[in-house]
Coordinates of C-alpha atoms in Angstrom, one line a residue:
T25 CA 8.3 -9.0 15.2
L26 CA 9.7 -6.3 17.5
F27 CA 12.8 -4.2 16.5
R28 CA 13.9 -1.8 19.0
S29 CA 16.9 1.6 18.4
H30 CA 18.4 4.4 20.0
F31 CA 18.8 7.4 18.8
S32 CA 20.1 10.3 20.7
G33 CA 18.7 8.8 23.8
R34 CA 15.2 8.6 21.7
D35 CA 13.5 4.8 21.8
S36 CA 12.9 3.6 18.6
L37 CA 10.9 0.8 18.1
I38 CA 9.1 -1.0 14.6
F39 CA 6.4 -3.4 14.3
L40 CA 6.6 -6.0 11.7
V41 CA 3.4 -7.8 11.3
D42 CA 2.1 -10.5 8.8
A43 CA -0.8 -9.0 7.0
S44 CA -1.3 -12.9 5.2
K45 CA -4.5 -14.1 4.8
A46 CA -4.8 -16.7 7.9
M47 CA -3.5 -13.5 10.3
F48 CA -7.4 -12.5 9.7
E49 CA -9.0 -15.4 10.7
A50 CA -10.4 -15.6 14.2
Y51 CA -9.6 -18.9 16.6
Q52 CA -13.0 -18.6 18.1
D53 CA -16.0 -17.4 16.5
G54 CA -16.4 -13.6 17.3
G55 CA -13.0 -13.5 18.8
L56 CA -10.4 -11.6 17.9
T57 CA -8.1 -12.1 14.7
P58 CA -4.3 -12.4 15.0
F59 CA -3.8 -9.0 13.7
E60 CA -6.2 -7.7 15.9
M61 CA -4.6 -8.7 18.5
A62 CA -1.2 -6.9 17.4
L63 CA -2.9 -3.6 15.9
Q64 CA -4.2 -3.8 19.7
C65 CA -1.0 -4.4 21.2
I66 CA 0.5 -1.6 18.6
R67 CA -1.8 1.0 20.0
S68 CA -1.4 0.4 23.2
V69 CA 2.3 1.1 22.7
Y70 CA 1.4 4.2 21.2
T71 CA -1.3 5.5 24.0
S72 CA 1.8 4.6 26.5
K73 CA 4.3 6.5 24.3
I74 CA 2.5 9.4 23.4
I75 CA 1.6 10.3 27.5
S76 CA 5.4 9.1 28.9
S77 CA 7.6 9.1 25.9
Y78 CA 6.2 11.4 23.3
R79 CA 9.6 11.6 21.9
D80 CA 10.1 8.1 21.5
L81 CA 10.1 7.0 17.5
V82 CA 7.6 4.1 16.3
G83 CA 7.1 2.8 12.6
V84 CA 4.7 0.2 11.3
V85 CA 5.4 -2.5 8.7
L86 CA 3.7 -5.1 7.0
F87 CA 4.3 -8.1 5.1
A88 CA 2.4 -10.6 2.9
T89 CA 1.1 -7.6 1.3
D90 CA -0.8 -7.5 -2.1
K91 CA 0.1 -3.7 -2.2
H92 CA 3.5 -2.3 -1.2
K93 CA 5.1 1.0 -0.1
N94 CA 8.6 1.5 1.2
S95 CA 11.5 3.2 0.0
V96 CA 12.8 0.6 -1.9
D97 CA 9.9 -0.6 -3.8
F98 CA 10.1 -4.4 -2.4
K99 CA 6.6 -6.2 -3.7
H100 CA 4.4 -7.6 -0.4
V101 CA 6.1 -5.1 1.6
Y102 CA 4.1 -1.9 3.3
V103 CA 5.1 0.8 5.3
L104 CA 1.7 1.8 7.2
H105 CA 3.4 3.8 9.6
D106 CA 7.4 5.3 9.0
L107 CA 9.6 5.9 11.5
D108 CA 7.9 8.9 13.5
M109 CA 6.9 10.4 17.1
P110 CA 3.5 8.4 18.1
G111 CA 0.4 10.8 17.9
A112 CA -3.5 10.4 17.9
K113 CA -3.6 10.1 14.2
R114 CA -2.2 7.2 14.2
V115 CA -3.8 4.9 17.1
L116 CA -6.7 6.0 14.7
D117 CA -5.4 4.7 11.9
L118 CA -4.7 1.4 13.1
D119 CA -8.2 1.3 14.2
R120 CA -9.5 1.7 10.8
F121 CA -8.3 -1.7 10.4
T122 CA -10.6 -3.3 13.3
G123 CA -14.2 -5.5 12.9
E124 CA -15.5 -7.4 9.9
K125 CA -15.6 -3.3 8.3
G126 CA -11.9 -3.2 8.9
K127 CA -10.8 -6.3 7.7
A128 CA -13.5 -5.4 3.9
H129 CA -11.0 -1.7 4.3
F130 CA -7.9 -4.0 4.9
R131 CA -8.1 -6.0 1.9
N132 CA -9.5 -3.7 -0.5
T133 CA -6.6 -0.6 0.2
I134 CA -3.8 -2.9 1.0
G135 CA -5.0 -6.6 0.5
H136 CA -3.2 -10.3 1.3
S137 CA -0.2 -12.0 -0.3
A138 CA 1.3 -15.6 -0.1
D139 CA 4.1 -14.2 -2.4
F140 CA 6.8 -12.2 0.4
S141 CA 10.2 -12.5 1.8
L142 CA 10.8 -11.8 4.9
G143 CA 14.3 -10.7 4.3
E144 CA 13.0 -7.9 2.6
A145 CA 10.6 -7.3 5.0
L146 CA 13.3 -6.5 7.3
W147 CA 15.7 -5.2 5.0
V148 CA 13.2 -2.7 4.6
C149 CA 12.9 -2.0 8.4
S150 CA 16.8 -2.1 8.7
N151 CA 16.6 1.3 5.8
L152 CA 13.6 3.0 8.2
F153 CA 16.0 2.9 11.3
S154 CA 19.0 4.2 8.9
D155 CA 16.9 6.8 7.9
V156 CA 16.4 8.7 11.3
K157 CA 17.5 12.1 11.4
I158 CA 19.8 12.0 15.0
G159 CA 19.4 15.9 15.4
R160 CA 15.0 15.5 15.1
A161 CA 13.6 17.2 18.1

């Protein structure tokens, strides 16, 4: 799911990504998982924004997670990247969750849950947009 908004001439974009266990299962042997495909898409947007629109704001929110990290303390919603300007550190951060080692790292650090509320995940995204300081340069 993709959310977009404008603040003082800048694009703002939040990726809301399903992190349930099913998203980590490849459709074909050796193929990418849906979660890895989502990360590739986000990585591509980050890279593009770094080159052409570095002032735009981008964020990543995961739902269906075991751990939670968000401003309203909703369970099973994890803000991986707050709404901010993209950079190389964020690209590298996404890469930590790819491949077999990446899946294990995700399981150990964030984890999966089937008990989540999509409404709460959307609320977290809305709050991220609301918290943007318009005067930021």
